[in-house]
Short mmCIF file of C-alpha atoms in Angstrom, two decimals:
data_model
loop_
_atom_site.label_atom_id
_atom_site.label_comp_id
_atom_site.label_asym_id
_atom_site.label_seq_id
_atom_site.Cartn_x
_atom_site.Cartn_y
_atom_site.Cartn_z
CA MET A 25 -43.57 -63.98 -97.80
CA ASP A 26 -46.11 -66.24 -95.62
CA ALA A 27 -48.85 -64.84 -98.05
CA LEU A 28 -47.04 -65.63 -101.10
CA ILE A 29 -46.67 -69.32 -99.57
CA ALA A 30 -50.18 -69.07 -99.01
CA SER A 31 -51.00 -68.07 -101.99
CA GLU A 32 -48.67 -70.74 -104.16
CA SER A 33 -50.18 -73.43 -101.71
CA ALA A 34 -53.65 -72.47 -102.48
CA GLY A 35 -53.19 -72.24 -106.21
CA GLU A 36 -51.31 -76.01 -106.11
CA LEU A 37 -54.51 -77.05 -104.25
CA LEU A 38 -56.71 -75.40 -106.90
CA LEU A 39 -54.66 -77.03 -109.51
CA ARG A 40 -55.53 -80.10 -108.06
CA ALA A 41 -58.97 -79.87 -107.58
CA LEU A 42 -59.77 -78.56 -111.07
CA ALA A 43 -57.57 -81.13 -112.75
CA GLY A 44 -59.63 -83.67 -111.22
CA TYR A 45 -63.11 -81.62 -110.61
CA GLY A 46 -66.27 -83.97 -111.29
CA ILE A 47 -64.10 -87.30 -111.49
CA ALA A 48 -61.54 -87.38 -109.03
CA GLY A 49 -61.78 -86.55 -104.79
CA ASN A 50 -59.83 -83.31 -104.53
CA PRO A 51 -62.00 -80.66 -103.20
CA LEU A 52 -62.69 -77.32 -104.39
CA PRO A 53 -62.64 -74.04 -101.87
CA ASP A 54 -65.73 -73.48 -100.05
CA ALA A 55 -65.05 -70.00 -99.58
CA ALA A 56 -64.22 -67.12 -102.57
CA PRO A 57 -60.38 -66.27 -101.97
CA GLU A 58 -58.80 -63.35 -101.48
CA ASN A 59 -58.43 -61.16 -104.83
CA HIS A 60 -54.82 -60.97 -104.86
CA VAL A 61 -54.73 -65.03 -104.21
CA PHE A 62 -57.78 -65.17 -107.19
CA ARG A 63 -55.74 -63.22 -109.70
CA GLN A 64 -52.96 -65.67 -109.03
CA MET A 65 -55.36 -68.67 -109.57
CA LEU A 66 -56.68 -67.10 -113.19
CA ARG A 67 -53.31 -66.85 -114.25
CA THR A 68 -52.24 -70.22 -113.22
CA ALA A 69 -55.40 -71.88 -114.54
CA GLU A 70 -54.74 -69.77 -117.79
CA ASP A 71 -50.93 -71.07 -118.12
CA GLU A 72 -51.99 -75.20 -117.11
CA ARG A 73 -55.11 -74.95 -119.66
CA LEU A 74 -57.56 -75.31 -116.85
CA LEU A 75 -59.58 -72.04 -117.61
CA GLY A 76 -62.27 -73.95 -118.74
CA ALA A 77 -62.75 -76.33 -116.05
CA LEU A 78 -62.44 -73.22 -113.85
CA ALA A 79 -65.59 -71.90 -115.53
CA GLU A 80 -67.16 -75.14 -115.22
CA SER A 81 -67.13 -75.33 -111.63
CA VAL A 82 -68.10 -71.68 -110.85
CA ALA A 83 -71.14 -72.38 -113.37
CA ALA A 84 -71.80 -75.09 -111.37
CA GLY A 85 -72.00 -73.34 -108.10
CA ALA A 86 -69.25 -75.78 -106.87
CA PHE A 87 -66.35 -72.71 -106.70
CA PRO A 88 -67.77 -69.75 -105.21
CA LEU A 89 -66.52 -66.37 -105.87
CA GLU A 90 -67.18 -62.80 -105.78
CA GLN A 91 -69.35 -61.42 -108.48
CA ASP A 92 -66.45 -58.69 -109.30
CA GLN A 93 -64.04 -62.17 -109.34
CA ILE A 94 -66.90 -64.05 -111.70
CA ASP A 95 -66.67 -60.66 -113.90
CA VAL A 96 -63.29 -61.03 -114.59
CA LEU A 97 -63.00 -64.75 -114.84
CA SER A 98 -66.03 -64.13 -117.30
CA GLU A 99 -63.59 -61.93 -119.69
CA HIS A 100 -60.65 -63.97 -119.62
CA HIS A 101 -63.18 -67.05 -120.48
CA ALA A 102 -64.68 -65.17 -123.21
CA ASP A 103 -61.21 -64.09 -124.56
CA TRP A 104 -60.29 -67.82 -125.14
CA LEU A 105 -63.33 -69.06 -126.21
CA THR A 106 -63.61 -66.04 -128.77
CA HIS A 107 -60.40 -67.40 -130.02
CA ALA A 108 -61.90 -71.18 -130.08
CA LEU A 109 -64.66 -69.94 -132.19
CA ARG A 110 -62.32 -68.52 -135.03
CA ILE A 111 -60.32 -72.00 -134.60
CA GLU A 112 -63.16 -73.54 -135.32
CA ARG A 113 -64.30 -71.57 -138.03
CA LEU A 114 -60.73 -72.25 -139.92
CA LEU A 115 -61.56 -76.04 -139.25
CA VAL A 116 -64.79 -75.79 -141.35
CA HIS A 117 -62.39 -73.81 -144.34
CA VAL A 118 -59.51 -76.76 -143.75
CA SER A 119 -62.06 -79.37 -144.21
CA ASP A 120 -63.77 -78.11 -147.05
CA ALA A 121 -59.99 -77.51 -148.42
CA PHE A 122 -58.65 -80.95 -147.96
CA GLU A 123 -62.17 -82.30 -149.11
CA THR A 124 -61.79 -81.02 -152.67
CA ALA A 125 -58.16 -82.00 -152.78
CA GLY A 126 -58.76 -85.24 -151.70
CA ILE A 127 -56.92 -84.92 -148.29
CA ASP A 128 -57.88 -87.18 -145.53
CA PHE A 129 -57.32 -85.60 -142.01
CA ARG A 130 -58.10 -86.23 -138.29
CA VAL A 131 -58.76 -83.49 -135.81
CA LEU A 132 -56.48 -83.92 -132.59
CA LYS A 133 -56.16 -82.41 -129.13
CA GLY A 134 -58.08 -79.49 -127.94
CA VAL A 135 -60.90 -79.03 -130.56
CA ALA A 136 -61.69 -82.90 -130.63
CA LEU A 137 -61.52 -83.44 -126.77
CA ALA A 138 -63.83 -80.73 -126.56
CA HIS A 139 -66.48 -82.16 -128.41
CA LEU A 140 -65.70 -85.53 -127.64
CA VAL A 141 -65.12 -85.60 -124.08
CA TYR A 142 -66.05 -82.72 -122.15
CA PRO A 143 -69.49 -82.46 -121.07
CA ASP A 144 -69.75 -79.05 -123.07
CA PRO A 145 -67.02 -77.53 -125.54
CA SER A 146 -67.00 -74.34 -123.79
CA TRP A 147 -65.09 -75.84 -120.62
CA ARG A 148 -61.78 -76.65 -122.60
CA VAL A 149 -59.91 -73.99 -123.91
CA TYR A 150 -57.09 -74.49 -126.61
CA ALA A 151 -54.55 -72.12 -128.49
CA ASP A 152 -54.19 -73.83 -132.12
CA LEU A 153 -55.87 -76.43 -134.44
CA ASP A 154 -53.94 -79.35 -134.50
CA LEU A 155 -54.64 -82.21 -137.18
CA LEU A 156 -53.31 -85.34 -138.12
CA VAL A 157 -52.88 -86.28 -141.94
CA ARG A 158 -51.26 -89.09 -143.78
CA SER A 159 -47.24 -89.53 -144.15
CA ASP A 160 -47.79 -89.65 -148.19
CA GLN A 161 -50.59 -86.70 -148.24
CA PHE A 162 -48.34 -84.30 -145.83
CA ASP A 163 -46.56 -82.62 -148.20
CA ALA A 164 -50.05 -81.66 -150.02
CA ALA A 165 -51.43 -81.23 -146.90
CA VAL A 166 -48.72 -78.14 -146.11
CA ARG A 167 -49.42 -77.12 -149.93
CA VAL A 168 -53.04 -76.92 -149.42
CA ALA A 169 -52.90 -75.07 -146.42
CA SER A 170 -50.36 -72.23 -148.06
CA THR A 171 -52.33 -71.77 -151.27
CA GLU A 172 -55.88 -72.63 -150.37
CA LEU A 173 -56.15 -70.73 -147.51
CA GLY A 174 -53.38 -67.75 -147.22
CA GLY A 175 -51.34 -70.05 -144.84
CA VAL A 176 -47.73 -69.22 -144.31
CA GLN A 177 -44.86 -71.93 -143.06
CA GLU A 178 -42.62 -69.92 -141.19
CA ILE A 179 -39.85 -72.69 -140.10
CA PRO A 180 -39.70 -74.98 -143.38
CA GLU A 181 -38.95 -78.29 -142.99
CA LEU A 182 -34.98 -79.44 -141.98
CA ARG A 183 -34.31 -80.68 -145.48
CA PRO A 184 -37.09 -81.54 -148.20
CA GLY A 185 -38.82 -84.87 -147.58
CA PHE A 186 -37.70 -84.83 -143.72
CA ASP A 187 -41.21 -84.00 -142.61
CA SER A 188 -42.83 -86.75 -144.43
CA GLU A 189 -40.59 -89.40 -143.48
CA PHE A 190 -39.52 -88.56 -139.77
CA GLY A 191 -41.14 -85.04 -138.57
CA LYS A 192 -43.69 -84.54 -135.98
CA GLU A 193 -45.72 -81.86 -137.73
CA ALA A 194 -45.46 -78.53 -139.99
CA LEU A 195 -46.53 -75.65 -138.44
CA VAL A 196 -48.86 -73.30 -140.86
CA ARG A 197 -49.88 -69.75 -139.78
CA VAL A 198 -52.98 -68.92 -140.91
CA GLY A 199 -53.98 -65.27 -140.25
CA ARG A 200 -53.68 -65.24 -136.63
CA ILE A 201 -54.24 -68.82 -135.74
CA GLU A 202 -51.74 -71.93 -135.95
CA LEU A 203 -52.32 -74.97 -137.84
CA ASP A 204 -50.29 -77.90 -136.71
CA LEU A 205 -50.58 -80.34 -139.33
CA HIS A 206 -49.19 -83.30 -137.39
CA ARG A 207 -47.78 -86.87 -139.08
CA THR A 208 -47.60 -88.09 -135.83
CA PHE A 209 -47.74 -87.34 -132.18
CA VAL A 210 -44.59 -86.41 -131.15
CA THR A 211 -40.70 -85.69 -131.91
CA GLY A 212 -38.24 -88.11 -131.37
CA PRO A 213 -38.30 -91.76 -130.93
CA PHE A 214 -41.94 -92.49 -129.74
CA GLY A 215 -43.42 -90.41 -132.37
CA LEU A 216 -41.42 -92.93 -135.08
CA THR A 217 -42.61 -96.40 -133.09
CA ILE A 218 -46.56 -95.42 -133.43
CA ASP A 219 -48.20 -97.85 -136.24
CA LEU A 220 -49.58 -94.88 -137.85
CA ASP A 221 -51.83 -96.80 -140.33
CA GLU A 222 -53.18 -97.99 -137.53
CA LEU A 223 -54.72 -94.74 -136.23
CA TRP A 224 -56.61 -94.39 -139.87
CA ARG A 225 -58.39 -97.67 -139.37
CA ASP A 226 -61.00 -96.03 -136.52
CA ALA A 227 -62.72 -92.99 -136.35
CA THR A 228 -64.84 -90.82 -134.01
CA SER A 229 -66.87 -87.99 -135.40
CA PHE A 230 -68.21 -84.54 -134.10
CA VAL A 231 -70.11 -81.49 -135.82
CA VAL A 232 -68.91 -78.24 -136.13
CA GLY A 233 -71.31 -75.76 -137.39
CA GLU A 234 -72.58 -78.46 -140.23
CA SER A 235 -69.53 -79.81 -141.10
CA LYS A 236 -69.27 -83.16 -139.75
CA VAL A 237 -65.59 -84.21 -138.90
CA LEU A 238 -63.52 -87.42 -137.73
CA ALA A 239 -61.16 -87.58 -134.98
CA LEU A 240 -59.21 -90.53 -133.84
CA GLY A 241 -60.75 -93.49 -132.61
CA PRO A 242 -61.71 -94.20 -129.14
CA THR A 243 -57.97 -95.85 -128.51
CA GLY A 244 -56.06 -93.41 -130.76
CA LEU A 245 -57.63 -90.40 -128.59
CA PHE A 246 -56.98 -92.33 -125.34
CA MET A 247 -53.25 -93.01 -126.62
CA HIS A 248 -52.78 -89.28 -128.16
CA ALA A 249 -53.88 -88.11 -124.54
CA CYS A 250 -51.48 -90.34 -122.76
CA TYR A 251 -48.54 -89.05 -125.39
CA ASN A 252 -49.40 -85.42 -124.46
CA THR A 253 -49.65 -86.15 -120.74
CA ALA A 254 -46.41 -87.82 -120.40
CA LEU A 255 -44.47 -85.58 -123.42
CA GLY A 256 -45.89 -82.90 -124.51
CA ASP A 257 -44.90 -80.01 -122.23
CA LEU A 258 -42.10 -80.07 -119.80
CA PRO A 259 -43.44 -79.45 -116.98
CA MET A 260 -46.98 -81.09 -117.68
CA ARG A 261 -49.52 -78.86 -117.80
CA ARG A 262 -52.23 -80.36 -115.80
CA GLY A 263 -55.02 -79.51 -118.14
CA SER A 264 -53.43 -82.54 -120.13
CA VAL A 265 -54.39 -84.51 -116.62
CA ARG A 266 -58.07 -83.67 -117.31
CA ASP A 267 -57.61 -84.36 -120.61
CA LEU A 268 -56.78 -88.45 -119.55
CA LEU A 269 -58.76 -88.20 -117.12
CA LEU A 270 -62.11 -87.32 -119.16
CA CYS A 271 -60.96 -89.97 -122.17
CA CYS A 272 -61.06 -92.28 -119.60
CA ALA A 273 -64.38 -91.48 -118.44
CA HIS A 274 -66.05 -91.05 -121.41
CA LEU A 275 -64.56 -93.08 -124.43
CA ASP A 276 -65.38 -96.66 -124.55
CA THR A 277 -61.42 -97.85 -124.01
CA ASN A 278 -60.12 -101.22 -122.24
CA MET A 279 -57.12 -100.43 -120.52
CA ASP A 280 -56.09 -104.09 -121.67
CA ALA A 281 -56.31 -102.82 -125.35
CA VAL A 282 -54.53 -99.91 -124.43
CA ALA A 283 -51.61 -101.90 -123.08
CA ALA A 284 -51.54 -104.09 -125.66
CA THR A 285 -51.66 -101.00 -128.17
CA ALA A 286 -48.66 -99.35 -126.07
CA GLY A 287 -46.59 -102.87 -126.11
CA ALA A 288 -46.93 -102.90 -130.37
CA TRP A 289 -46.13 -99.16 -130.32
CA ARG A 290 -43.19 -99.31 -128.07
CA ALA A 291 -44.87 -96.84 -125.96
CA THR A 292 -45.35 -98.79 -122.44
CA ALA A 293 -43.14 -96.19 -120.98
CA VAL A 294 -45.36 -93.38 -122.36
CA VAL A 295 -48.55 -94.92 -120.87
CA GLN A 296 -47.10 -95.97 -117.63
CA ARG A 297 -45.70 -92.19 -116.89
CA ALA A 298 -48.96 -90.52 -118.18
CA ALA A 299 -50.80 -92.59 -115.75
CA GLU A 300 -48.44 -92.16 -113.12
CA LEU A 301 -48.21 -88.37 -113.67
CA VAL A 302 -52.32 -88.41 -113.38
CA ILE A 303 -52.13 -90.36 -110.04
CA ASP A 304 -49.69 -88.13 -108.76
CA SER A 305 -51.51 -84.86 -109.64
CA VAL A 306 -55.03 -85.72 -108.13
CA ASP A 307 -56.83 -87.91 -105.64
CA LEU A 308 -58.06 -90.96 -107.67
CA ALA A 309 -60.18 -94.02 -106.61
CA ALA A 310 -58.22 -97.31 -105.36
CA ASP A 311 -60.14 -99.18 -108.19
CA HIS A 312 -59.70 -96.32 -111.44
CA PRO A 313 -58.42 -97.84 -114.44
CA LEU A 314 -55.39 -95.90 -114.92
CA ARG A 315 -53.94 -97.23 -111.70
CA GLU A 316 -53.85 -100.62 -113.93
CA LEU A 317 -51.73 -98.72 -116.68
CA ALA A 318 -49.56 -97.43 -113.74
CA ARG A 319 -48.17 -101.00 -112.72
CA LEU A 320 -47.18 -102.00 -116.10
CA SER A 321 -43.77 -103.00 -116.58
CA VAL A 322 -41.45 -100.72 -118.61
CA PRO A 323 -38.97 -102.47 -120.86
CA ARG A 324 -35.40 -101.10 -120.15
CA ARG A 325 -34.76 -99.61 -123.42
CA GLU A 326 -38.36 -97.74 -123.50
CA ALA A 327 -37.21 -96.18 -120.14
CA TRP A 328 -33.80 -94.90 -121.54
CA LEU A 329 -35.72 -93.64 -124.37
CA LEU A 330 -38.03 -92.10 -122.17
CA ARG A 331 -35.12 -90.14 -120.74
CA SER A 332 -34.08 -88.12 -123.80
CA TYR A 333 -37.48 -86.53 -123.72
CA LEU A 334 -37.30 -85.58 -119.61
CA THR A 335 -33.76 -82.95 -119.91
CA PRO A 336 -33.59 -79.32 -120.54
CA SER A 337 -31.84 -80.07 -124.11
CA ARG A 338 -34.59 -82.19 -125.11
CA SER A 339 -34.94 -80.78 -128.66
CA TYR A 340 -31.46 -82.49 -129.49
CA SER A 341 -31.20 -85.11 -127.50
CA ARG A 342 -34.67 -86.75 -128.36
CA GLN A 343 -33.69 -86.24 -132.25
CA LEU A 344 -30.54 -88.57 -131.61
CA ALA A 345 -32.38 -90.93 -129.59
CA SER A 346 -34.44 -91.32 -132.68
CA LEU A 347 -31.69 -92.89 -134.28
CA ALA A 348 -32.16 -95.94 -131.88
CA VAL A 349 -35.79 -96.65 -133.48
CA ILE A 350 -35.15 -95.77 -137.24
CA SER A 351 -34.75 -98.87 -139.40
CA GLY A 352 -32.19 -99.55 -142.26
CA VAL A 353 -29.20 -97.32 -142.89
CA ARG A 354 -30.39 -95.35 -145.41
CA PRO A 355 -33.34 -93.68 -143.51
CA ARG A 356 -30.62 -93.27 -140.51
CA LEU A 357 -27.87 -91.44 -143.08
CA ARG A 358 -31.02 -89.29 -144.25
CA TYR A 359 -32.18 -88.67 -140.89
CA VAL A 360 -28.14 -88.09 -139.42
CA ARG A 361 -27.71 -85.45 -142.69
CA ALA A 362 -30.64 -83.79 -142.24
CA LEU A 363 -29.81 -82.98 -138.71
CA VAL A 364 -26.03 -82.24 -139.30
CA ALA A 365 -26.48 -80.30 -142.34
CA PRO A 366 -30.35 -78.76 -142.80
CA SER A 367 -31.20 -76.69 -145.93
CA GLY A 368 -30.08 -73.04 -146.65
CA GLU A 369 -34.14 -72.14 -146.17
CA TYR A 370 -34.09 -73.54 -142.80
CA LEU A 371 -30.80 -72.31 -141.38
CA ARG A 372 -32.21 -68.86 -142.82
CA SER A 373 -35.68 -69.05 -141.22
CA ARG A 374 -33.94 -69.26 -137.80
CA GLY A 375 -31.27 -66.77 -138.31
CA TRP A 376 -28.69 -69.41 -138.02
CA THR A 377 -25.52 -70.48 -140.22
CA GLU A 378 -24.37 -73.84 -140.47
CA ARG A 379 -21.54 -73.26 -138.13
CA SER A 380 -23.67 -71.73 -135.71
CA HIS A 381 -26.41 -74.78 -135.96
CA LEU A 382 -23.19 -76.93 -134.94
CA ARG A 383 -22.10 -75.23 -132.26
CA ARG A 384 -25.05 -74.80 -130.82
CA ALA A 385 -26.20 -78.69 -131.06
CA ALA A 386 -22.73 -79.46 -129.54
CA ARG A 387 -23.16 -77.07 -126.62
CA ARG A 388 -26.64 -78.30 -125.73
CA LEU A 389 -25.76 -81.84 -126.24
CA ARG A 390 -22.26 -81.58 -123.63
CA GLY A 391 -25.23 -80.15 -121.22
CA ALA A 392 -27.20 -82.80 -121.58
CA ARG A 393 -24.51 -84.85 -120.74
CA ARG A 394 -23.18 -83.25 -117.57
CA GLY A 395 -26.69 -82.67 -116.37
CA MET B 3 -90.70 -53.30 -136.10
CA VAL B 4 -90.61 -56.99 -136.28
CA GLU B 5 -94.31 -58.11 -136.99
CA VAL B 6 -95.14 -60.24 -133.76
CA ALA B 7 -96.98 -63.32 -135.71
CA TYR B 8 -95.74 -63.88 -138.81
CA PHE B 9 -92.25 -64.87 -138.79
CA THR B 10 -90.83 -67.94 -137.73
CA LEU B 11 -87.16 -67.95 -136.33
CA GLN B 12 -84.72 -70.02 -135.36
CA GLN B 13 -80.65 -70.53 -134.96
CA VAL B 14 -79.07 -71.22 -138.06
CA SER B 15 -76.68 -74.65 -137.82
CA THR B 16 -73.50 -73.16 -139.35
CA THR B 17 -73.39 -70.45 -136.47
CA LEU B 18 -70.64 -71.21 -134.42
CA TRP B 19 -71.05 -70.69 -130.56
CA ARG B 20 -70.04 -71.22 -127.19
CA GLN B 21 -71.90 -70.82 -123.66
CA LEU B 22 -70.09 -68.58 -121.59
CA LEU B 23 -71.11 -67.39 -117.59
CA ASN B 24 -72.52 -64.25 -118.43
CA GLY B 25 -74.03 -65.25 -121.98
CA VAL B 26 -73.50 -66.85 -125.09
CA LEU B 27 -70.60 -65.97 -127.83
CA LEU B 28 -71.82 -66.23 -131.64
CA LEU B 29 -69.91 -66.42 -134.81
CA PRO B 30 -72.50 -66.41 -137.67
CA SER B 31 -71.00 -68.41 -141.18
CA GLY B 32 -69.33 -65.07 -143.17
CA GLU B 33 -69.14 -62.70 -140.15
CA ASP B 34 -65.58 -61.82 -138.84
CA GLU B 35 -66.62 -60.56 -135.47
CA VAL B 36 -67.78 -62.84 -132.86
CA MET B 37 -71.19 -61.18 -131.10
CA HIS B 38 -71.41 -61.91 -127.58
CA LEU B 39 -74.77 -62.02 -126.18
CA THR B 40 -74.99 -61.24 -122.26
CA THR B 41 -77.38 -62.89 -119.75
CA PRO B 42 -80.44 -62.91 -119.84
CA GLY B 43 -80.57 -62.33 -123.75
CA ASP B 44 -78.39 -65.79 -124.29
CA ALA B 45 -81.77 -67.32 -123.36
CA ILE B 46 -83.23 -65.97 -126.40
CA TRP B 47 -80.27 -68.14 -128.36
CA ALA B 48 -81.13 -71.30 -126.29
CA LEU B 49 -85.25 -70.95 -126.94
CA LEU B 50 -84.20 -70.80 -130.64
CA GLU B 51 -82.50 -74.13 -130.97
CA GLU B 52 -86.22 -75.02 -131.75
CA PRO B 53 -88.14 -72.73 -134.51
CA LEU B 54 -90.28 -70.15 -132.64
CA THR B 55 -92.73 -67.02 -134.01
CA LEU B 56 -91.76 -64.12 -132.12
CA ALA B 57 -94.81 -64.00 -129.89
CA GLU B 58 -93.79 -67.33 -128.98
CA LEU B 59 -90.17 -66.76 -128.23
CA ALA B 60 -91.51 -63.46 -126.28
CA GLN B 61 -94.13 -65.29 -124.60
CA ALA B 62 -91.88 -68.07 -123.20
CA LEU B 63 -89.15 -65.16 -121.88
CA SER B 64 -92.30 -63.60 -120.37
CA THR B 65 -92.86 -66.63 -118.30
CA ALA B 66 -89.40 -67.82 -117.82
CA PHE B 67 -88.86 -64.14 -116.70
CA ASN B 68 -91.92 -62.99 -115.22
CA VAL B 69 -92.20 -60.17 -117.22
CA SER B 70 -95.23 -58.79 -119.60
CA PHE B 71 -95.16 -59.93 -122.74
CA GLU B 72 -94.96 -56.89 -124.10
CA THR B 73 -92.12 -55.83 -122.33
CA VAL B 74 -90.33 -58.64 -123.16
CA LEU B 75 -91.48 -57.90 -126.89
CA ALA B 76 -89.80 -54.22 -126.87
CA ASP B 77 -86.65 -55.56 -125.20
CA ILE B 78 -86.14 -58.41 -127.48
CA GLU B 79 -86.71 -57.02 -130.61
CA PRO B 80 -83.59 -55.14 -131.41
CA VAL B 81 -81.74 -58.37 -130.47
CA ILE B 82 -83.76 -60.14 -132.92
CA ILE B 83 -82.89 -57.56 -135.38
CA GLU B 84 -79.21 -58.04 -134.99
CA LEU B 85 -79.28 -61.71 -134.74
CA ALA B 86 -81.16 -61.68 -137.84
CA GLU B 87 -78.87 -59.26 -139.54
CA SER B 88 -75.56 -61.29 -138.67
CA GLY B 89 -77.21 -64.49 -140.12
CA ALA B 90 -77.03 -65.82 -136.58
CA ILE B 91 -80.65 -66.56 -136.65
CA SER B 92 -83.05 -67.42 -139.66
CA LYS B 93 -86.46 -65.35 -140.12
CA THR B 94 -88.82 -67.33 -142.28
CA VAL B 95 -92.38 -65.67 -142.56
CA THR B 96 -94.64 -68.25 -141.54
CA PRO B 97 -97.75 -69.69 -143.33
CA LYS B 98 -100.81 -67.69 -142.09
#
């Protein structure tokens, strides 16, 4: 038991050190761990998307490992990076297909951050390809991904037209790779209050092979990293802490501008929570810019909306909370209709009937109220 | 047998790649399989960021690893052939 506790505690310390490697003050171990501890560390680093940071620290000689441990780490790292290269190959193909079809896009998340804020893309692993497309081109983007790239949308939208008006993303599987076509950053109310037009006014670029591709502008990248940290996974993955720290270090973002954008998008709660989570995760300098964001005052209404993301039944509570930010009677009715009566195609894709769908929703929401 | 002096070698810019702890991964355009070039073979890839003749490449590696020019040449020849055949690097005739 003691060994287990020691291994878990060593794992936690390592995660903190890796999340802040090169930026925060958390020290890495100065000696190689025992093999059973190392295996646990490796698993956790993979789950938390910090395998790249682990490899980076070992490559720099900052974390001494035994040679056989380095060999195991190298194998895992190579597997992830092999996948990363296949994802980038898909990005090149998508870029060509979308350009031909006149569809604008911005590369999001792992692929963009690996190239734009990490010291080397090898130090950021990722599992899928995330692209932002315009709402009015969303359906066309899904169609092109299916017809030109052989993609399959395994879960159709709730009802025709739902995704392009209210949805966060469409998941299209292209071979072994998941292509996530995003319309906004997150599901639920905070995804609906983002000024989506503003996301397209600015861009950064990077090169994949010979293809120049666009990502969001610096403020958009920073804001998206905040959304991922605050709302992406529950519990949060430490890799998102590292993403946000590196965005802070390498993007030319002014915290006043971030706070202003957060206010305009009714997302102060998101930015404040992201900053707080980072501060809780790593030892930051007293004057680190994220501390400014952690001190932001959160409007009560946003704090209420935020709670819908932090319950076990969030897949339903976020949807209901969205009603609080959708303007107009007709859009609200369209939204409710889609939630209550999804299309037959959607229900079949999930193996549900209309009744089982409603029973499940009611059960989850009752659970949420008790929780 | 690759002729030593008469070819210029260089990374093909469409080749996707990643640095590893023990080498480099390459995915040339048009190939389905990712190639793993283990250390010290990854030095070949790094050096070919700039165009080099085979002789220049072998000389640079010979100096870096303190191994004779002839030994390096013999060691890298199959790697160069594989890289060129996969399309990861280009092999163009050097004007005499």
